[in-house]
XYZ file of C-alpha atoms in Angstrom:
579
model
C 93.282 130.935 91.255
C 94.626 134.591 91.859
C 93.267 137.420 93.818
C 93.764 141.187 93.431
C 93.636 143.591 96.332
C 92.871 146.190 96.450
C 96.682 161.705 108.008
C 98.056 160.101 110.788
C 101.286 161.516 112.041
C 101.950 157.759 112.441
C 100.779 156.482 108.890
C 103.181 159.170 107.618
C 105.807 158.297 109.198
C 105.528 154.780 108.936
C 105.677 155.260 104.976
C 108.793 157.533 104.756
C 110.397 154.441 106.394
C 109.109 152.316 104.066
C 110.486 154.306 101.455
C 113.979 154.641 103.406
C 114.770 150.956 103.267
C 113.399 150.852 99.794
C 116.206 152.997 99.012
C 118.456 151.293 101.138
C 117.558 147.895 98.856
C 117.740 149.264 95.822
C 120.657 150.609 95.889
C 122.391 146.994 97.123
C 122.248 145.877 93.132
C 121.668 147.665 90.317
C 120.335 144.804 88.035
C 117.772 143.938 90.842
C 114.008 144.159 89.843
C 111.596 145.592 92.609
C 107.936 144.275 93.038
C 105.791 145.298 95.343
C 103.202 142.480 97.054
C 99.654 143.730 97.895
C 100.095 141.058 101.164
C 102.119 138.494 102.956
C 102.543 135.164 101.254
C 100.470 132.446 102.525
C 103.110 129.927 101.269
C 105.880 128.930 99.183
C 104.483 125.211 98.689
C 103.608 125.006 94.995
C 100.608 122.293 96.161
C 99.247 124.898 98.193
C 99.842 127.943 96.310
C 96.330 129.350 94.704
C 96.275 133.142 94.712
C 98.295 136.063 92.920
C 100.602 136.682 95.400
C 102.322 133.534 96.704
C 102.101 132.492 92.673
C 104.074 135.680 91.855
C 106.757 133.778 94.198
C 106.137 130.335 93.575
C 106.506 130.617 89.890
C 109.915 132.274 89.650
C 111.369 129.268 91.569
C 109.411 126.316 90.365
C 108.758 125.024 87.435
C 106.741 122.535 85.433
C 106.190 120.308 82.555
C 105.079 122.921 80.363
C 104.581 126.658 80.060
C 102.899 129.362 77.954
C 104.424 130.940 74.935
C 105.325 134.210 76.346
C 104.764 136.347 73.143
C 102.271 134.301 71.835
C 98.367 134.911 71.636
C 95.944 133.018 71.608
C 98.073 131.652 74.503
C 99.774 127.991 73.080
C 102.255 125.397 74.807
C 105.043 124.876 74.766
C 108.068 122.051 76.722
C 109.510 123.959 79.961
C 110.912 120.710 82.226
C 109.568 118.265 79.165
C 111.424 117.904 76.249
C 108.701 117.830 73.950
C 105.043 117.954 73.549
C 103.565 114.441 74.921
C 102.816 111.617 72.752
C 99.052 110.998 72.835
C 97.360 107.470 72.342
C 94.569 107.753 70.090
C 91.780 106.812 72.748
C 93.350 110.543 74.502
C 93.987 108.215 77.867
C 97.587 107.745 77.735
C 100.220 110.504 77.740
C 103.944 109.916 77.364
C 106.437 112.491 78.403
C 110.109 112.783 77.939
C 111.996 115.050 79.762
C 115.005 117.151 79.742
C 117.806 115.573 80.779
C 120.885 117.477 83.454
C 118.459 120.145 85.349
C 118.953 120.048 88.652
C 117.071 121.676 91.904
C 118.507 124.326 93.844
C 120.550 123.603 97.185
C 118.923 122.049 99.709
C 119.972 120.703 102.858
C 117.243 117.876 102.126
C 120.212 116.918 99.661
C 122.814 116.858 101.919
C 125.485 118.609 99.899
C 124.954 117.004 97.157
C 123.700 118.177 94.033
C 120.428 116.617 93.002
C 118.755 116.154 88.905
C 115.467 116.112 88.033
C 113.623 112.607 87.384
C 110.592 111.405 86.298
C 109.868 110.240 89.685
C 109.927 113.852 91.409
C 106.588 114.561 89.079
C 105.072 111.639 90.618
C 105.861 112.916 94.090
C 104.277 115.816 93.397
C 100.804 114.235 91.927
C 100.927 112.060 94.681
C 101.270 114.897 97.558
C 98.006 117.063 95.451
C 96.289 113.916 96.016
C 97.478 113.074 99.214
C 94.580 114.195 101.945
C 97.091 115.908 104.798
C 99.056 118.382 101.848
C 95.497 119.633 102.103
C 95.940 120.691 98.312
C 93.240 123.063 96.857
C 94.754 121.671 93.520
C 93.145 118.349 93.889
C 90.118 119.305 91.310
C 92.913 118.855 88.854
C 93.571 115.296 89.122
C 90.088 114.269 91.092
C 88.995 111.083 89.449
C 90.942 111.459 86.132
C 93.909 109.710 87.214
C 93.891 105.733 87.118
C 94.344 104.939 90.430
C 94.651 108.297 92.011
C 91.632 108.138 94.323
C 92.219 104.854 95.348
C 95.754 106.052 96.803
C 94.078 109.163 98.234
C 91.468 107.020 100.180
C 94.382 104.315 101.344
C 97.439 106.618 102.381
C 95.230 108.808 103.911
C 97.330 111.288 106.162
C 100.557 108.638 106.453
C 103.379 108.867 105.122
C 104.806 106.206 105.101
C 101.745 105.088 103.319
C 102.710 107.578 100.457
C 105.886 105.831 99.706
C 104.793 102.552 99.670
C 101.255 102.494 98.084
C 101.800 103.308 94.076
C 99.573 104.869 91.647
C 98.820 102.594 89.040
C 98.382 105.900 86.216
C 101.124 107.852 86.533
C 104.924 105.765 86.564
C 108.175 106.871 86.115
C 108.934 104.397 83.044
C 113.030 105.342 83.711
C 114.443 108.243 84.974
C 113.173 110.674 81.961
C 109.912 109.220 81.252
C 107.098 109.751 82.680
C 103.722 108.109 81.652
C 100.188 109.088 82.348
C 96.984 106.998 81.890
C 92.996 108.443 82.761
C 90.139 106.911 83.504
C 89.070 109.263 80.466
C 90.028 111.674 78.199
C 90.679 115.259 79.942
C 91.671 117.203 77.369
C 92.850 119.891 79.441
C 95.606 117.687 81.639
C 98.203 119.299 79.484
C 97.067 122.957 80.624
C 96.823 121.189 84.442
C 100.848 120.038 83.529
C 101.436 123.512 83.204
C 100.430 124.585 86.541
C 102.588 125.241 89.401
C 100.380 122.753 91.720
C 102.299 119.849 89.560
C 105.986 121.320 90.206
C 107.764 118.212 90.467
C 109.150 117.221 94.059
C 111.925 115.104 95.292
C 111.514 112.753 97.356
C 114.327 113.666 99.812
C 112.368 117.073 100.383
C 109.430 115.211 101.455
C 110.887 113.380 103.999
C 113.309 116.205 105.295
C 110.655 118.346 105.569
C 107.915 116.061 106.122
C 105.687 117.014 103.656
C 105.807 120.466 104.875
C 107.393 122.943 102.132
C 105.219 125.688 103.076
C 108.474 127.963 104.757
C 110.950 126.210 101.604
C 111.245 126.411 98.259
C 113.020 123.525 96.339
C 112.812 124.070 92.371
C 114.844 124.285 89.650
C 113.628 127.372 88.513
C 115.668 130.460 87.238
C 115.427 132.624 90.487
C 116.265 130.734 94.263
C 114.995 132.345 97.869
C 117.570 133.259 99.769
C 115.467 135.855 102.820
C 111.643 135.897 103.399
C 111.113 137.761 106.434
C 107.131 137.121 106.328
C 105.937 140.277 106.869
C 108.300 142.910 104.716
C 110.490 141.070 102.216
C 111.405 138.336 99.927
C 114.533 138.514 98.201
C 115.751 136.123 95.276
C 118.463 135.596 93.152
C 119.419 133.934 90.273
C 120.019 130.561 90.016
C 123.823 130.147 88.314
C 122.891 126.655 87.252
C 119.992 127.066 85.279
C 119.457 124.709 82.644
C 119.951 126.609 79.472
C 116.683 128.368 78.290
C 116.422 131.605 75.739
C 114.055 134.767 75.518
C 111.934 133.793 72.492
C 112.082 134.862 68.973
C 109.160 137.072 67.105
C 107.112 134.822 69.088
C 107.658 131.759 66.915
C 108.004 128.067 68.957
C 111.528 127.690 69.036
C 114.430 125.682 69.969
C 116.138 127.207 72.944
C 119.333 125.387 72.090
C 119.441 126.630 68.732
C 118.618 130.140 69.838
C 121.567 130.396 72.537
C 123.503 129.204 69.637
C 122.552 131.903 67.234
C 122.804 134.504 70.244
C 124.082 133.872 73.488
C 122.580 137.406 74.533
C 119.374 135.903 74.818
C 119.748 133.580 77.575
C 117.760 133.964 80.468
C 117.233 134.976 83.411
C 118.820 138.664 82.793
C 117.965 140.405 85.825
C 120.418 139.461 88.712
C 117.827 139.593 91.625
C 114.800 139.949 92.650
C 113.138 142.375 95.684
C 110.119 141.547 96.644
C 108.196 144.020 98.998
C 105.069 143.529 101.003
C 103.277 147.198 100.661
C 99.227 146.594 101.717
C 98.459 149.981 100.793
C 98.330 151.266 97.867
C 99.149 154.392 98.846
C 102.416 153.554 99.931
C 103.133 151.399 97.140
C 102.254 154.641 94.280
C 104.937 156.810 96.954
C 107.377 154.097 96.091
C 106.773 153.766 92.739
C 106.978 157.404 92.191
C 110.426 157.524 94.329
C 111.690 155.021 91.939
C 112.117 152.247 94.557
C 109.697 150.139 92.915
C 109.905 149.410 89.232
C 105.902 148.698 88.065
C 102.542 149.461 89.579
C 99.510 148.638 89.119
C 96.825 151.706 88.993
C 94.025 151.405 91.710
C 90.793 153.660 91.729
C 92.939 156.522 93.745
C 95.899 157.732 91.307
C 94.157 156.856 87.747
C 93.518 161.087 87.792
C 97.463 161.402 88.591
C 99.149 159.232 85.668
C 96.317 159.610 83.340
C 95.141 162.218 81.152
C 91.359 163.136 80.067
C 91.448 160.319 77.455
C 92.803 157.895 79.586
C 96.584 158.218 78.030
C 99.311 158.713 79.855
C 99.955 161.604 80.761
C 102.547 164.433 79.680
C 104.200 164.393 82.939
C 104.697 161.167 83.359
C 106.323 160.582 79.835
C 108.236 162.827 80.620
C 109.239 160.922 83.600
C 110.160 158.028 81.449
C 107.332 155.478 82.753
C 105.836 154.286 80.071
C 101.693 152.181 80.315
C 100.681 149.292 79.650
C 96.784 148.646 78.853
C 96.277 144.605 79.292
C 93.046 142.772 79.225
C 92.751 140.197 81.821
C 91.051 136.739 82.190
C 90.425 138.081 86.240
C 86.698 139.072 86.792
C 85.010 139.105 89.930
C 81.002 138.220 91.929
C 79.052 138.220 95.076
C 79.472 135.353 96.358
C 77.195 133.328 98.739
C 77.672 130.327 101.097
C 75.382 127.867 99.864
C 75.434 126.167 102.882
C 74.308 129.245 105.361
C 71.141 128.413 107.048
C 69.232 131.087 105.953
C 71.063 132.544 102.678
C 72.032 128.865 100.994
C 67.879 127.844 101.304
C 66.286 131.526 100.682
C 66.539 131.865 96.572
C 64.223 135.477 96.817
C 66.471 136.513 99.569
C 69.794 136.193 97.050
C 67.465 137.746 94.832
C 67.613 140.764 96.897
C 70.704 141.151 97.211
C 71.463 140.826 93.696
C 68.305 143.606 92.897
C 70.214 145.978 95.741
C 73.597 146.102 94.391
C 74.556 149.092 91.933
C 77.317 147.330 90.173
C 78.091 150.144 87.423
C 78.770 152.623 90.871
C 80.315 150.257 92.375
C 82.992 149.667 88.717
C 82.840 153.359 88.620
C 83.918 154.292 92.103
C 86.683 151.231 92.295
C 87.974 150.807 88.928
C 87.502 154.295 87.409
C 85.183 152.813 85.303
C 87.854 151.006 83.341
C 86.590 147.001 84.359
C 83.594 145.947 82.031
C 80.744 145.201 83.665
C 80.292 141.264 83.585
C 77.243 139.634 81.896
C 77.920 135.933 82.450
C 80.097 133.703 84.393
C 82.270 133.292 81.317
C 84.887 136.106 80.946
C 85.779 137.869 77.340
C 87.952 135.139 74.978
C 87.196 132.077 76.310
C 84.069 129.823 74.898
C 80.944 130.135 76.736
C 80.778 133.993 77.136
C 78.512 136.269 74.692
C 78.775 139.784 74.517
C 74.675 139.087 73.471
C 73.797 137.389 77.356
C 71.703 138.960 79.709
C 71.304 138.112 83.699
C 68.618 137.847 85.316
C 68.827 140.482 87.705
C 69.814 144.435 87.332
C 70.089 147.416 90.018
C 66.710 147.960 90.981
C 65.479 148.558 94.570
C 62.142 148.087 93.927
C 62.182 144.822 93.267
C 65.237 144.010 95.823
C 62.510 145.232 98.045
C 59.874 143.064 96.642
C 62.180 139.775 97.073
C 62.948 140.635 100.623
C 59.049 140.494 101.397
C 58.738 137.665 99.152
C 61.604 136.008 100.808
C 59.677 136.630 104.169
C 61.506 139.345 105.911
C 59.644 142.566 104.492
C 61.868 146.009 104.987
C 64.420 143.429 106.719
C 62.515 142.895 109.487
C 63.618 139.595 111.843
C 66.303 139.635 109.082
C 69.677 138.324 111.351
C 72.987 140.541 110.994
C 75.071 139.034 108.143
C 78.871 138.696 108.025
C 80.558 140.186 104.614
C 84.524 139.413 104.840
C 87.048 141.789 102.894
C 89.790 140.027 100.989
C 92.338 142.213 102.570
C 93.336 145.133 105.117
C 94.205 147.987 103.054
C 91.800 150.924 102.598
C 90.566 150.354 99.722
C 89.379 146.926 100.683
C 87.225 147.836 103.493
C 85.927 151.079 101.116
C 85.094 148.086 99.186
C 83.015 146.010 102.286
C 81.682 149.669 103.370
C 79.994 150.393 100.013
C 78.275 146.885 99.630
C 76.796 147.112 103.568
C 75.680 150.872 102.296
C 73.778 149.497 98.994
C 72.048 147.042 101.333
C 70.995 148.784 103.870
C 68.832 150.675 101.819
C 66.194 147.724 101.309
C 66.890 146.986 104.995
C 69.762 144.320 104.914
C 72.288 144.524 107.413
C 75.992 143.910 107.161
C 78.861 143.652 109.083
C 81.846 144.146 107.353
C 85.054 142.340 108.421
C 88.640 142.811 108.103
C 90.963 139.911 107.145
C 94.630 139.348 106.068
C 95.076 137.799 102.884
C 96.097 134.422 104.345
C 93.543 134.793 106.784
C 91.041 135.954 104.092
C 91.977 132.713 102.001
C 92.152 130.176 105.518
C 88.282 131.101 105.729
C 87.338 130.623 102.040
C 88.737 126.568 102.713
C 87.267 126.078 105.242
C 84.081 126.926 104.419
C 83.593 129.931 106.795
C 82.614 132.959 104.911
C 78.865 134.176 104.498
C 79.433 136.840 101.974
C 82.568 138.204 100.282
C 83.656 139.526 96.911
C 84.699 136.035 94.907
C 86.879 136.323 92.092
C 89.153 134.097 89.667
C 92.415 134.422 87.818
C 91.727 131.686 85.439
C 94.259 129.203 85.019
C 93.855 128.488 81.562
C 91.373 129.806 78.650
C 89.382 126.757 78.978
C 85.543 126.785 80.402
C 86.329 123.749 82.083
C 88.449 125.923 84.456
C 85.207 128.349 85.651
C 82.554 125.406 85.784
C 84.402 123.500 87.849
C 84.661 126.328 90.465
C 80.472 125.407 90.896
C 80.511 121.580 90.796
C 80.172 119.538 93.978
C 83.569 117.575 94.452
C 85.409 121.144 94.841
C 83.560 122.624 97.843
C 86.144 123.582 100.232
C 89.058 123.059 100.773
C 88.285 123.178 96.980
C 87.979 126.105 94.769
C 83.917 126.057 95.156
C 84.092 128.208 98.115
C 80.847 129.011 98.235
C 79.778 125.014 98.159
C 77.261 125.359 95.449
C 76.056 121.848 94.214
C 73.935 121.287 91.509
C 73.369 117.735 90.046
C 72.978 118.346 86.202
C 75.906 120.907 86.661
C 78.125 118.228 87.680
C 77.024 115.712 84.860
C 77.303 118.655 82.403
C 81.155 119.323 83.892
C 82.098 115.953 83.289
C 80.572 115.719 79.685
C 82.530 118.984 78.915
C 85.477 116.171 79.163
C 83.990 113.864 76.112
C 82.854 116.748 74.045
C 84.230 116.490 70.703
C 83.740 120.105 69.560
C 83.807 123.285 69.787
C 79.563 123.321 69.370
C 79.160 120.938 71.638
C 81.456 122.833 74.162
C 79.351 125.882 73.787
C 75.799 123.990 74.112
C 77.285 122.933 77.713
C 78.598 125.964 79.013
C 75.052 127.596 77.825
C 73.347 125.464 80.095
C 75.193 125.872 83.029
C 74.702 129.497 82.696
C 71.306 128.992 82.771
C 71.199 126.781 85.652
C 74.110 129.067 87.320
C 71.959 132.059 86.936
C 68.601 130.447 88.205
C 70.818 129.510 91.629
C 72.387 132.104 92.121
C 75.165 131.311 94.087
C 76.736 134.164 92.408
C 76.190 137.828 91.501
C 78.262 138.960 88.514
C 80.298 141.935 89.228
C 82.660 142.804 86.612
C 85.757 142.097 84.164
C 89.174 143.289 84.632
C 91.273 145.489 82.824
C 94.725 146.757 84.039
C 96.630 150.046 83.562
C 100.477 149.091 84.869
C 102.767 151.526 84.945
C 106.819 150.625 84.433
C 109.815 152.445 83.956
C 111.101 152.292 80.562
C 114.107 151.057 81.637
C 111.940 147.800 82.167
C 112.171 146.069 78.912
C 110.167 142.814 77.452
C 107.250 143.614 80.432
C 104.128 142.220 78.768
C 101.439 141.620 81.270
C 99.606 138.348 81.182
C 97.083 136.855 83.660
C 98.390 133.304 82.747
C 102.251 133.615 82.744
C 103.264 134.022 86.258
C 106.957 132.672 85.619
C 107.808 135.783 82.956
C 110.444 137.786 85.681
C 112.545 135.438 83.077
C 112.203 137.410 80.456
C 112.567 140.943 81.668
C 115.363 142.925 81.442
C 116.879 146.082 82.854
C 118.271 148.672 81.159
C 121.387 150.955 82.968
C-alpha cells in the first residue's frame, strides 16, 4: 500500500520562499500541526487511495468500521464507526455489525444543507463502488470473490450507474439503518483487518450521484479533521471537525470505552490539535531547512542529514537535545525489491537474464549509501513480525559479478551484447530518487546491462505501475495488516494491474496456495504455505529482495503522544501540542 520517497542561485532561492510562507502559515494558528508531503496527492477518494501520501490525507478525514489500538502491540482491533466487534457465525461466513448511532459526515453540498448520519447503507455504497469496474479501485483484491454476490454485480453493472443502484449484492445488506450484515463465499479470516481499511470508508449515496462517482478532488467523511484548501501542488489545509462523534485518547493502552473515558476525563477527547498544514516539499533538502526553522513539526531522516542529528552511536545528538527535538527509532512493516514486469518480452520469459540482474546488484552498498546503513537487509519476501519470515532463510542469489556475468551468457546475450536498452522508472523527482535510479544503471552496467533511468511524479510514478507500464523500478509495500495474506496476494494472478501485482507475476500453485491460506486452521499450517511460496517466489523471480525499513523521525518535544506506526495512518487524533 504506501510508498516512501525518497547550488543553483535558483534552487536557493526557491527554498527561502518555501520557508517564507512556511512562516507565514505557521504563524496563522498556534495549535496547528505541520507535515510535510514527499509529493502531490494523487487523490482524496478513499477507493483509490493506495500509497503513503494521499493515505496520510485520506485517513484524517475518513473513517471506517474498525481501527488499530493506537498504544497497543502486537497491533489488535478495536470498533471506530462499529459499535462493537462483529458477531461471527460459527461456519466464519456471516458477519453482523452494529454501528454507532448519531455520526454524521461533514458538509457537503451533495447534502444540500442538510446535515446527513451515517447508515448501514453508506458501507454498502462503498463495497459496491471497490467492486464497481469504472471506480477503477486497486482495492478490489480485498473483496475479489469473497463476497456472495460481489462479482456477479461487478460483471452486470459494469461501468453504469444507474446499474449500481439498481442491481443489489446479495452478501452484504443493510438489515436497518445500523446493521450491516456480511456473508462469503468462504471464510476470510482477514475481512475484519480489510474493514479496517480506508478503501471501505463508507459512502453516501447522495455523494455518488452529485459527484458521479468521482470523489477524487472531495472528501466526504466523518472523520475528526475536514479539507477546507488543497491547492494540488503546495498545500492542504484541514481543520477540525466541531461535530465529531465523541471519541477519547486511550488509556495505558487497555481496550476501552470511549464513553466512559470522556466521562472520567473530558481532557481526553480528541482531536486536540486545531488544524492541520499539510505541505508538499519533494526534496528533502528543503523539507530538513524547514524542519530545522521550526516550520515543520517532524521529519523523517533520509541518507543526507543522519551525520547532522545523529551522533557516532547513532543517538541523538547533543545539539539537537539541546534544541528540544527529541527521536524516535520505529521499526516498520515497509521493505522494498527489484521489481520486474513479468509480462516484458524479453525480461518476463528470460529467468538467467533476472538472474543477472539479481547477481549484479550490491544491495548492502546500495542500504549503506541510502539508508546509512540503518534498513536490514531483506532475506525473504516476508518482513520481520509477521508469519512466514525467518531470520534463518537464505535467497538464492547474492552480489556476485561473476556469476551475473555467467547468467547474462547463459541467458544468451554474453557481456550484453544485442542486449536492448531497458527502461528503470524512479518513484519520484527529488534527488535522492534519481541518485537512487543512477546507482542501479551503474551496478549494471558493469556486466554490460544498460539502463535508462526515468523521472516520474508520484502520481505519475503510481498511473504507470496500474497500468502495467513499467519495465523495472524499485517495488515496495507498506503492509496493510500483519497478516501474510497481505504480501502473497501482491504475486497472485487476479491482482495484476490495476491490482497491487504490478509486476503481473502469475504462478498457478501460488494462487491455489493464496486461497488455501483462507481455510488454514493454524498457525502451522499458515507457515507451511507461506514456506512454499517463498520457494516458488524465489525460483521466479519476479522480485529481488532489497531491504527492511527502519525509521529515525525527528519531532519537537512540544509534539506529544507521536508514536510512529506503519499501520495507523488516522493517529493526527491523538497528538497533541504543547504551548
Amino acid at each position: 500500500m504506501r510508498n516512501i520517497f525518497k547550488g543553483s542561485i535558483v534552487k536557493y532561492f526557491l527554498i527561502v520562499l518555501v520557508l517564507i510562507s512556511c512562516s507565514k502559515q505557521r504563524n496563522s494558528n498556534d495549535n496547528a500541526l505541520n507535515y510535510a508531503l514527499t509529493s502531490t496527492v494523487s487523490t482524496l477518494d478513499p477507493a483509490l487511495s493506495y500509497d503513503t501520501v494521499s493515505a496520510k490525507v485520506v485517513y484524517q478525514a475518513y473513517e471506517t468500521l474498525f481501527e488499530y489500538n493506537y498504544l497497543i502491540r502486537p497491533y489488535q482491533l478495536k470498533p471506530l464507526l462499529a459499535k462493537e466487534m462483529p458477531k461471527i457465525s460459527d461456519d466464519g461466513l456471516t458477519y453482523t455489525i452494529k454501528l454507532k448511532e448519531n455520526i454524521y459526515y461533514h458538509e457537503s453540498k451533495a447534502f444540500k444543507g442538510k446535515r446527513r448520519m451515517l447508515i448501514a447503507e453508506d458501507f454498502v455504497n462503498q463495497v459496491k463502488r471497490i467492486a464497481f469496474i469504472s471506480t477503477k479501485s486497486p482495492g478490489w483484491w480485498l473483496f475479489n470473490s469473497k463476497i456472495k454476490g460481489l462479482n456477479k454485480f461487478r460483471k452486470e453493472a459494469k461501468s453504469d450507474l444507474s446499474n449500481f443502484f439498481s442491481l443489489d449484492v446479495a452478501g452484504i445488506k443493510a438489515l436497518d439503518k445500523f446493521t450491516l450484515k456480511i456473508t462469503l463465499n468462504q471464510r476470510y479470516p482477514q475481512l475484519q483487518n480489510a474493514l479496517a481499511m480506508a478503501f471501505t470508508s463508507p459512502m453516501p449515496a447522495e455523494a455518488i450521484t452529485f459527484y458521479e462517482n468521482d470523489l477524487s478532488l472531495n472528501m466526504i467523511g466523518t472523520g475528526p479533521y475536514k479539507l477546507v484548501h488543497w491547492n494540488k501542488n503546495s498545500s492542504i489545509k484541514m481543520i477540525r471537525n466541531e461535530n465529531y462523534h465523541p471519541a477519547a485518547y486511550p488509556s495505558n493502552g487497555d481496550r476501552f470505552s470511549y464513553e466512559n473515558n470522556l466521562l472520567k476525563d473530558s481532557t481526553k477527547k480528541i482531536p486536540f490539535i486545531d488544524q492541520i498544514n499539510f505541505k508538499i516539499i519533494r526534496e528533502s533538502q528543503a523539507r530538513w531547512l524547514n524542519f530545522l526553522n521550526k516550520d515543520i513539526d517532524l521529519i523523517t531522516l533520509t541518507k543526507d542529514h543522519f551525520s547532522s542529528a545523529l551522533n557516532e552511536e547513532g543517538k541523538l545528538s547533543d545539539e539537537f537535545i539541546e534544541k528540544n527535538i527529541a527521536l524516535q527509532v520505529a521499526p516498520t512493516l515497509t521493505y522494498w525489491w527489484l521489481s520486474f514486469n513479468m509480462k516484458d518480452p524479453i525480461l518476463g520469459k528470460n529467468l538467467n537474464l533476472r538472474k543477472a540482474f539479481a547477481h549484479a546488484v550490491n544491495i548492502e552498498e546500495y542500504i549503506k549509501k541510502f539508508t546509512n546503513n540503518i534498513a536490514l537487509k531483506a532475506n525473504s519476501i516476508y518482513p520481520p513480525g509477521v508469519t512466514g519470515y525467518s531470520p534463518g532463510n537464505e535467497l538464492p542469489y547474492e552480489y556476485n559479478i561473476s556469476l551475473a556475468k555467467n547468467f547474462l551468457a547463459k541467458a544468451g546475450y554474453p557481456e550484453g551484447k544485442r542486449l536492448p536498452l531497458f527502461t528503470y522508472d524512479v518513484r519520484g523527482s527529488s534527488t535522492v530518487a534519481r541518485q537512487m535510479g543512477e546507482f542501479i544503471q551503474a551496478e549494471l552496467a558493469k556486466v554490460g546491462i544498460k539502463v535508462k533511468v526515468v523521472k516520474n511524479t508520484f502520481p505519475g510514478f503510481l498511473a504507470k505501475s496500474r497500468t502495467g507500464r513499467l519495465q523495472i523500478w524499485q517495488g515496495g509495500w507498506a503492509m496493510d495488516y500483519p497478516d501474510p495474506e497481505n504480501v502473497i496476494q501482491l504475486l497472485t494472478t487476479p491482482n495484476h494491474p490495476p491490482g497491487a501485482n504490478a509486476s503481473s507475476y502469475s504462478n498457478p500453485e501460488v494462487d491455489k496456495l493464496y486461497n488455501q491460506l483462507f481455510l488454514a486452521e493454524n498457525e502451522e499450517q499458515v507457515f507451511k504455505i507461506t514456506q512454499r511460496v517463498q520457494q516458488i517466489v524465489s525460483k521466479g523471480l519476479p522480485w529481488v529482495m532489497q531491504f527492511y525499513s527502519r525509521n529515525y523521525i525527528l519531532h519537537k518535544n512540544q509534539l506529544k503522544n507521536f508514536r510512529q506506526s506503519d499501520l495507523i495512518v488516522n493517529n493526527f487524533k491523538y497528538l497533541r501540542l504543547e504551548q
